[in-house]
mmCIF file of N, CA and C in Angstrom:
data_model
loop_
_atom_site.group_PDB
_atom_site.id
_atom_site.type_symbol
_atom_site.label_atom_id
_atom_site.label_comp_id
_atom_site.label_asym_id
_atom_site.label_seq_id
_atom_site.Cartn_x
_atom_site.Cartn_y
_atom_site.Cartn_z
ATOM 1 N N MET A 105 -60.984 -80.334 -33.705
ATOM 2 C CA MET A 105 -62.085 -79.558 -34.188
ATOM 3 C C MET A 105 -61.541 -78.199 -34.604
ATOM 4 N N PHE A 106 -61.968 -77.706 -35.731
ATOM 5 C CA PHE A 106 -61.565 -76.384 -36.208
ATOM 6 C C PHE A 106 -62.792 -75.490 -36.234
ATOM 7 N N ILE A 107 -62.706 -74.381 -35.525
ATOM 8 C CA ILE A 107 -63.806 -73.421 -35.489
ATOM 9 C C ILE A 107 -63.347 -72.156 -36.185
ATOM 10 N N GLU A 108 -63.973 -71.824 -37.305
ATOM 11 C CA GLU A 108 -63.657 -70.571 -37.983
ATOM 12 C C GLU A 108 -64.529 -69.506 -37.345
ATOM 13 N N CYS A 109 -63.892 -68.621 -36.575
ATOM 14 C CA CYS A 109 -64.668 -67.694 -35.756
ATOM 15 C C CYS A 109 -64.739 -66.285 -36.311
ATOM 16 N N CYS A 110 -63.917 -65.926 -37.266
ATOM 17 C CA CYS A 110 -64.000 -64.574 -37.816
ATOM 18 C C CYS A 110 -63.251 -64.489 -39.143
ATOM 19 N N PHE A 111 -63.512 -63.404 -39.844
ATOM 20 C CA PHE A 111 -62.792 -63.104 -41.075
ATOM 21 C C PHE A 111 -62.492 -61.616 -41.049
ATOM 22 N N CYS A 112 -61.220 -61.257 -40.911
ATOM 23 C CA CYS A 112 -60.806 -59.844 -40.853
ATOM 24 C C CYS A 112 -60.296 -59.432 -42.226
ATOM 25 N N ASP A 113 -61.019 -58.527 -42.882
ATOM 26 C CA ASP A 113 -60.575 -58.092 -44.208
ATOM 27 C C ASP A 113 -60.300 -56.596 -44.277
ATOM 28 N N ASN A 114 -60.270 -55.937 -43.099
ATOM 29 C CA ASN A 114 -59.923 -54.515 -43.097
ATOM 30 C C ASN A 114 -59.390 -54.107 -41.723
ATOM 31 N N VAL A 115 -58.840 -52.912 -41.636
ATOM 32 C CA VAL A 115 -58.227 -52.425 -40.402
ATOM 33 C C VAL A 115 -59.254 -52.314 -39.278
ATOM 34 N N GLY A 116 -60.483 -51.910 -39.605
ATOM 35 C CA GLY A 116 -61.532 -51.799 -38.591
ATOM 36 C C GLY A 116 -61.840 -53.131 -37.936
ATOM 37 N N ASP A 117 -61.969 -54.192 -38.754
ATOM 38 C CA ASP A 117 -62.200 -55.532 -38.208
ATOM 39 C C ASP A 117 -61.041 -55.950 -37.314
ATOM 40 N N MET A 118 -59.832 -55.721 -37.780
ATOM 41 C CA MET A 118 -58.658 -56.129 -37.016
ATOM 42 C C MET A 118 -58.585 -55.385 -35.685
ATOM 43 N N GLY A 119 -59.043 -54.137 -35.661
ATOM 44 C CA GLY A 119 -59.054 -53.372 -34.421
ATOM 45 C C GLY A 119 -60.007 -53.944 -33.379
ATOM 46 N N ARG A 120 -61.057 -54.634 -33.822
ATOM 47 C CA ARG A 120 -62.027 -55.245 -32.901
ATOM 48 C C ARG A 120 -61.643 -56.666 -32.501
ATOM 49 N N TYR A 121 -60.691 -57.254 -33.205
ATOM 50 C CA TYR A 121 -60.307 -58.647 -32.957
ATOM 51 C C TYR A 121 -59.621 -58.787 -31.603
ATOM 52 N N ASN A 122 -60.078 -59.713 -30.775
ATOM 53 C CA ASN A 122 -59.459 -60.007 -29.488
ATOM 54 C C ASN A 122 -59.475 -61.521 -29.320
ATOM 55 N N ALA A 123 -58.329 -62.152 -29.541
ATOM 56 C CA ALA A 123 -58.242 -63.613 -29.531
ATOM 57 C C ALA A 123 -58.661 -64.212 -28.192
ATOM 58 N N GLU A 124 -58.263 -63.588 -27.102
ATOM 59 C CA GLU A 124 -58.595 -64.131 -25.778
ATOM 60 C C GLU A 124 -60.104 -64.111 -25.529
ATOM 61 N N ASN A 125 -60.760 -63.005 -25.860
ATOM 62 C CA ASN A 125 -62.217 -62.936 -25.691
ATOM 63 C C ASN A 125 -62.927 -63.946 -26.583
ATOM 64 N N MET A 126 -62.420 -64.122 -27.795
ATOM 65 C CA MET A 126 -63.024 -65.072 -28.717
ATOM 66 C C MET A 126 -62.858 -66.499 -28.190
ATOM 67 N N ALA A 127 -61.666 -66.814 -27.685
ATOM 68 C CA ALA A 127 -61.422 -68.145 -27.124
ATOM 69 C C ALA A 127 -62.341 -68.403 -25.934
ATOM 70 N N ASP A 128 -62.495 -67.402 -25.063
ATOM 71 C CA ASP A 128 -63.399 -67.551 -23.918
ATOM 72 C C ASP A 128 -64.831 -67.813 -24.379
ATOM 73 N N ALA A 129 -65.277 -67.114 -25.419
ATOM 74 C CA ALA A 129 -66.638 -67.298 -25.931
ATOM 75 C C ALA A 129 -66.834 -68.703 -26.497
ATOM 76 N N ILE A 130 -65.831 -69.221 -27.192
ATOM 77 C CA ILE A 130 -65.926 -70.573 -27.754
ATOM 78 C C ILE A 130 -65.994 -71.602 -26.636
ATOM 79 N N VAL A 131 -65.102 -71.480 -25.643
ATOM 80 C CA VAL A 131 -65.101 -72.421 -24.519
ATOM 81 C C VAL A 131 -66.426 -72.342 -23.768
ATOM 82 N N LYS A 132 -66.928 -71.128 -23.537
ATOM 83 C CA LYS A 132 -68.205 -70.972 -22.836
ATOM 84 C C LYS A 132 -69.337 -71.632 -23.621
ATOM 85 N N GLY A 133 -69.296 -71.517 -24.949
ATOM 86 C CA GLY A 133 -70.309 -72.160 -25.773
ATOM 87 C C GLY A 133 -70.248 -73.673 -25.708
ATOM 88 N N LEU A 134 -69.041 -74.217 -25.554
ATOM 89 C CA LEU A 134 -68.882 -75.668 -25.514
ATOM 90 C C LEU A 134 -69.180 -76.264 -24.143
ATOM 91 N N ILE A 135 -68.716 -75.600 -23.074
ATOM 92 C CA ILE A 135 -68.857 -76.209 -21.749
ATOM 93 C C ILE A 135 -69.721 -75.405 -20.782
ATOM 94 N N GLY A 136 -70.222 -74.253 -21.224
ATOM 95 C CA GLY A 136 -71.133 -73.481 -20.396
ATOM 96 C C GLY A 136 -70.478 -72.505 -19.439
ATOM 97 N N LYS A 137 -69.154 -72.455 -19.410
ATOM 98 C CA LYS A 137 -68.451 -71.489 -18.560
ATOM 99 C C LYS A 137 -67.065 -71.254 -19.136
ATOM 100 N N THR A 138 -66.465 -70.126 -18.767
ATOM 101 C CA THR A 138 -65.116 -69.842 -19.254
ATOM 102 C C THR A 138 -64.091 -70.481 -18.329
ATOM 103 N N THR A 139 -62.892 -70.646 -18.826
ATOM 104 C CA THR A 139 -61.817 -71.252 -18.038
ATOM 105 C C THR A 139 -60.632 -70.313 -17.932
ATOM 106 N N SER A 140 -60.837 -69.012 -18.109
ATOM 107 C CA SER A 140 -59.751 -68.038 -18.100
ATOM 108 C C SER A 140 -58.914 -68.104 -16.839
ATOM 109 N N ASN A 141 -59.551 -68.373 -15.714
ATOM 110 C CA ASN A 141 -58.825 -68.388 -14.456
ATOM 111 C C ASN A 141 -58.277 -69.758 -14.105
ATOM 112 N N SER A 142 -58.484 -70.738 -14.957
ATOM 113 C CA SER A 142 -57.980 -72.084 -14.707
ATOM 114 C C SER A 142 -56.499 -72.160 -15.014
ATOM 115 N N THR A 143 -55.814 -72.991 -14.266
ATOM 116 C CA THR A 143 -54.410 -73.251 -14.552
ATOM 117 C C THR A 143 -54.345 -74.475 -15.434
ATOM 118 N N PRO A 144 -53.720 -74.376 -16.621
ATOM 119 C CA PRO A 144 -53.637 -75.543 -17.492
ATOM 120 C C PRO A 144 -52.913 -76.690 -16.801
ATOM 121 N N SER A 145 -53.345 -77.909 -17.103
ATOM 122 C CA SER A 145 -52.707 -79.068 -16.493
ATOM 123 C C SER A 145 -51.761 -79.749 -17.455
ATOM 124 N N LYS A 146 -51.787 -81.067 -17.473
ATOM 125 C CA LYS A 146 -50.840 -81.880 -18.229
ATOM 126 C C LYS A 146 -50.776 -81.568 -19.720
ATOM 127 N N GLN A 147 -49.617 -81.846 -20.297
ATOM 128 C CA GLN A 147 -49.434 -81.744 -21.739
ATOM 129 C C GLN A 147 -50.091 -82.952 -22.395
ATOM 130 N N MET A 148 -50.548 -82.804 -23.617
ATOM 131 C CA MET A 148 -51.212 -83.878 -24.344
ATOM 132 C C MET A 148 -50.194 -84.736 -25.080
ATOM 133 N N GLY A 149 -50.205 -86.032 -24.822
ATOM 134 C CA GLY A 149 -49.387 -87.000 -25.554
ATOM 135 C C GLY A 149 -47.974 -86.542 -25.832
ATOM 136 N N ASN A 150 -47.495 -86.799 -27.049
ATOM 137 C CA ASN A 150 -46.137 -86.418 -27.413
ATOM 138 C C ASN A 150 -46.098 -85.087 -28.155
ATOM 139 N N ASN A 151 -47.205 -84.384 -28.268
ATOM 140 C CA ASN A 151 -47.241 -83.082 -28.921
ATOM 141 C C ASN A 151 -47.335 -82.025 -27.831
ATOM 142 N N ASN A 152 -46.180 -81.504 -27.394
ATOM 143 C CA ASN A 152 -46.179 -80.627 -26.229
ATOM 144 C C ASN A 152 -46.668 -79.213 -26.511
ATOM 145 N N SER A 153 -47.238 -78.947 -27.678
ATOM 146 C CA SER A 153 -47.797 -77.624 -27.924
ATOM 147 C C SER A 153 -49.286 -77.561 -27.545
ATOM 148 N N TRP A 154 -49.888 -78.678 -27.175
ATOM 149 C CA TRP A 154 -51.290 -78.707 -26.753
ATOM 150 C C TRP A 154 -51.353 -78.917 -25.252
ATOM 151 N N ILE A 155 -52.213 -78.156 -24.566
ATOM 152 C CA ILE A 155 -52.340 -78.233 -23.116
ATOM 153 C C ILE A 155 -53.755 -78.678 -22.769
ATOM 154 N N ASN A 156 -53.856 -79.698 -21.920
ATOM 155 C CA ASN A 156 -55.139 -80.212 -21.457
ATOM 156 C C ASN A 156 -55.784 -79.175 -20.548
ATOM 157 N N LEU A 157 -57.057 -78.893 -20.722
ATOM 158 C CA LEU A 157 -57.772 -77.935 -19.875
ATOM 159 C C LEU A 157 -58.354 -78.641 -18.654
ATOM 160 N N ASP A 158 -57.467 -79.172 -17.815
ATOM 161 C CA ASP A 158 -57.870 -79.816 -16.556
ATOM 162 C C ASP A 158 -58.964 -80.861 -16.758
ATOM 163 N N SER A 159 -58.841 -81.652 -17.798
ATOM 164 C CA SER A 159 -59.785 -82.734 -18.110
ATOM 165 C C SER A 159 -61.206 -82.245 -18.356
ATOM 166 N N LYS A 160 -61.356 -80.986 -18.758
ATOM 167 C CA LYS A 160 -62.683 -80.465 -19.084
ATOM 168 C C LYS A 160 -63.160 -81.095 -20.394
ATOM 169 N N THR A 161 -64.469 -81.220 -20.523
ATOM 170 C CA THR A 161 -65.034 -81.792 -21.738
ATOM 171 C C THR A 161 -66.062 -80.837 -22.331
ATOM 172 N N GLY A 162 -66.302 -81.020 -23.603
ATOM 173 C CA GLY A 162 -67.340 -80.288 -24.305
ATOM 174 C C GLY A 162 -68.283 -81.293 -24.938
ATOM 175 N N THR A 163 -69.391 -80.817 -25.446
ATOM 176 C CA THR A 163 -70.374 -81.671 -26.104
ATOM 177 C C THR A 163 -70.641 -81.128 -27.498
ATOM 178 N N ILE A 164 -70.554 -81.992 -28.511
ATOM 179 C CA ILE A 164 -70.880 -81.589 -29.875
ATOM 180 C C ILE A 164 -72.367 -81.251 -29.911
ATOM 181 N N ASN A 165 -72.699 -80.064 -30.419
ATOM 182 C CA ASN A 165 -74.082 -79.597 -30.393
ATOM 183 C C ASN A 165 -74.493 -79.087 -31.772
ATOM 184 N N THR A 166 -74.409 -79.960 -32.759
ATOM 185 C CA THR A 166 -74.885 -79.657 -34.109
ATOM 186 C C THR A 166 -75.685 -80.866 -34.581
ATOM 187 N N PRO A 167 -76.856 -80.662 -35.168
ATOM 188 C CA PRO A 167 -77.706 -81.785 -35.561
ATOM 189 C C PRO A 167 -76.999 -82.841 -36.409
ATOM 190 N N SER A 168 -76.095 -82.412 -37.292
ATOM 191 C CA SER A 168 -75.437 -83.380 -38.174
ATOM 192 C C SER A 168 -74.071 -83.808 -37.659
ATOM 193 N N GLY A 169 -73.664 -83.376 -36.448
ATOM 194 C CA GLY A 169 -72.344 -83.720 -35.933
ATOM 195 C C GLY A 169 -71.268 -82.896 -36.618
ATOM 196 N N VAL A 170 -70.009 -83.295 -36.460
ATOM 197 C CA VAL A 170 -68.895 -82.575 -37.085
ATOM 198 C C VAL A 170 -67.941 -83.561 -37.746
ATOM 199 N N ASN A 171 -67.282 -83.097 -38.796
ATOM 200 C CA ASN A 171 -66.248 -83.886 -39.458
ATOM 201 C C ASN A 171 -64.899 -83.581 -38.824
ATOM 202 N N ILE A 172 -64.069 -84.596 -38.648
ATOM 203 C CA ILE A 172 -62.693 -84.430 -38.188
ATOM 204 C C ILE A 172 -61.827 -84.524 -39.433
ATOM 205 N N ARG A 173 -61.058 -83.472 -39.699
ATOM 206 C CA ARG A 173 -60.293 -83.397 -40.943
ATOM 207 C C ARG A 173 -58.794 -83.433 -40.702
ATOM 208 N N ALA A 174 -58.059 -83.779 -41.743
ATOM 209 C CA ALA A 174 -56.603 -83.866 -41.681
ATOM 210 C C ALA A 174 -55.953 -82.494 -41.573
ATOM 211 N N GLY A 175 -56.629 -81.445 -41.982
ATOM 212 C CA GLY A 175 -56.078 -80.093 -41.941
ATOM 213 C C GLY A 175 -57.158 -79.073 -41.662
ATOM 214 N N LYS A 176 -56.761 -77.797 -41.662
ATOM 215 C CA LYS A 176 -57.671 -76.702 -41.322
ATOM 216 C C LYS A 176 -58.471 -76.208 -42.519
ATOM 217 N N SER A 177 -58.960 -77.070 -43.338
ATOM 218 C CA SER A 177 -59.709 -76.668 -44.518
ATOM 219 C C SER A 177 -60.856 -77.642 -44.759
ATOM 220 N N THR A 178 -61.964 -77.118 -45.239
ATOM 221 C CA THR A 178 -63.082 -78.005 -45.553
ATOM 222 C C THR A 178 -62.776 -78.903 -46.746
ATOM 223 N N SER A 179 -61.695 -78.603 -47.467
ATOM 224 C CA SER A 179 -61.299 -79.479 -48.569
ATOM 225 C C SER A 179 -60.308 -80.551 -48.111
ATOM 226 N N SER A 180 -59.873 -80.503 -46.844
ATOM 227 C CA SER A 180 -58.973 -81.532 -46.313
ATOM 228 C C SER A 180 -59.713 -82.853 -46.162
ATOM 229 N N LYS A 181 -58.966 -83.939 -46.223
ATOM 230 C CA LYS A 181 -59.527 -85.282 -46.111
ATOM 231 C C LYS A 181 -60.255 -85.448 -44.775
ATOM 232 N N ILE A 182 -61.438 -86.051 -44.812
ATOM 233 C CA ILE A 182 -62.194 -86.346 -43.592
ATOM 234 C C ILE A 182 -61.621 -87.617 -42.975
ATOM 235 N N LEU A 183 -61.152 -87.493 -41.723
ATOM 236 C CA LEU A 183 -60.569 -88.633 -41.019
ATOM 237 C C LEU A 183 -61.611 -89.398 -40.213
ATOM 238 N N GLY A 184 -62.676 -88.719 -39.835
ATOM 239 C CA GLY A 184 -63.723 -89.337 -39.034
ATOM 240 C C GLY A 184 -64.812 -88.324 -38.754
ATOM 241 N N THR A 185 -65.767 -88.705 -37.924
ATOM 242 C CA THR A 185 -66.862 -87.804 -37.566
ATOM 243 C C THR A 185 -67.152 -87.928 -36.076
ATOM 244 N N LEU A 186 -67.777 -86.901 -35.531
ATOM 245 C CA LEU A 186 -68.295 -86.937 -34.164
ATOM 246 C C LEU A 186 -69.780 -86.623 -34.247
ATOM 247 N N ALA A 187 -70.585 -87.468 -33.660
ATOM 248 C CA ALA A 187 -72.040 -87.314 -33.723
ATOM 249 C C ALA A 187 -72.523 -86.230 -32.768
ATOM 250 N N ASN A 188 -73.690 -85.687 -33.043
ATOM 251 C CA ASN A 188 -74.326 -84.744 -32.134
ATOM 252 C C ASN A 188 -74.437 -85.400 -30.758
ATOM 253 N N GLY A 189 -74.041 -84.681 -29.717
ATOM 254 C CA GLY A 189 -74.088 -85.210 -28.352
ATOM 255 C C GLY A 189 -72.801 -85.871 -27.899
ATOM 256 N N ALA A 190 -71.850 -86.085 -28.823
ATOM 257 C CA ALA A 190 -70.580 -86.719 -28.449
ATOM 258 C C ALA A 190 -69.809 -85.831 -27.477
ATOM 259 N N LYS A 191 -69.148 -86.437 -26.506
ATOM 260 C CA LYS A 191 -68.318 -85.720 -25.536
ATOM 261 C C LYS A 191 -66.886 -85.676 -26.066
ATOM 262 N N VAL A 192 -66.235 -84.509 -25.924
ATOM 263 C CA VAL A 192 -64.845 -84.353 -26.373
ATOM 264 C C VAL A 192 -64.022 -83.715 -25.264
ATOM 265 N N LYS A 193 -62.747 -84.130 -25.131
ATOM 266 C CA LYS A 193 -61.831 -83.498 -24.188
ATOM 267 C C LYS A 193 -61.347 -82.196 -24.802
ATOM 268 N N LEU A 194 -61.189 -81.163 -23.986
ATOM 269 C CA LEU A 194 -60.780 -79.849 -24.475
ATOM 270 C C LEU A 194 -59.298 -79.600 -24.213
ATOM 271 N N TYR A 195 -58.624 -79.089 -25.237
ATOM 272 C CA TYR A 195 -57.211 -78.735 -25.173
ATOM 273 C C TYR A 195 -57.045 -77.346 -25.754
ATOM 274 N N ARG A 196 -55.933 -76.707 -25.461
ATOM 275 C CA ARG A 196 -55.617 -75.423 -26.082
ATOM 276 C C ARG A 196 -54.143 -75.395 -26.401
ATOM 277 N N LYS A 197 -53.770 -74.491 -27.275
ATOM 278 C CA LYS A 197 -52.358 -74.325 -27.627
ATOM 279 C C LYS A 197 -51.733 -73.341 -26.706
#
């Protein structure tokens, strides 16, 4: 899932940008609480740059669901979809 959370086009915007706070807000929106104090668990599959968030899950909460794409762009090929209410495992880089 790709969440576009901000667009910084000037020094003032960049001064307010805080990646950790933004990540906490996204996780809280998905699972109802932050995981800042959690210790990451196992690595995901053969891609060791993704860390499983202790088997935490989120729920898709958009009426039309979400598209799963091949890349980080809305013009990337759609590989599949997740319906509203679908449960997803949460990972972080």
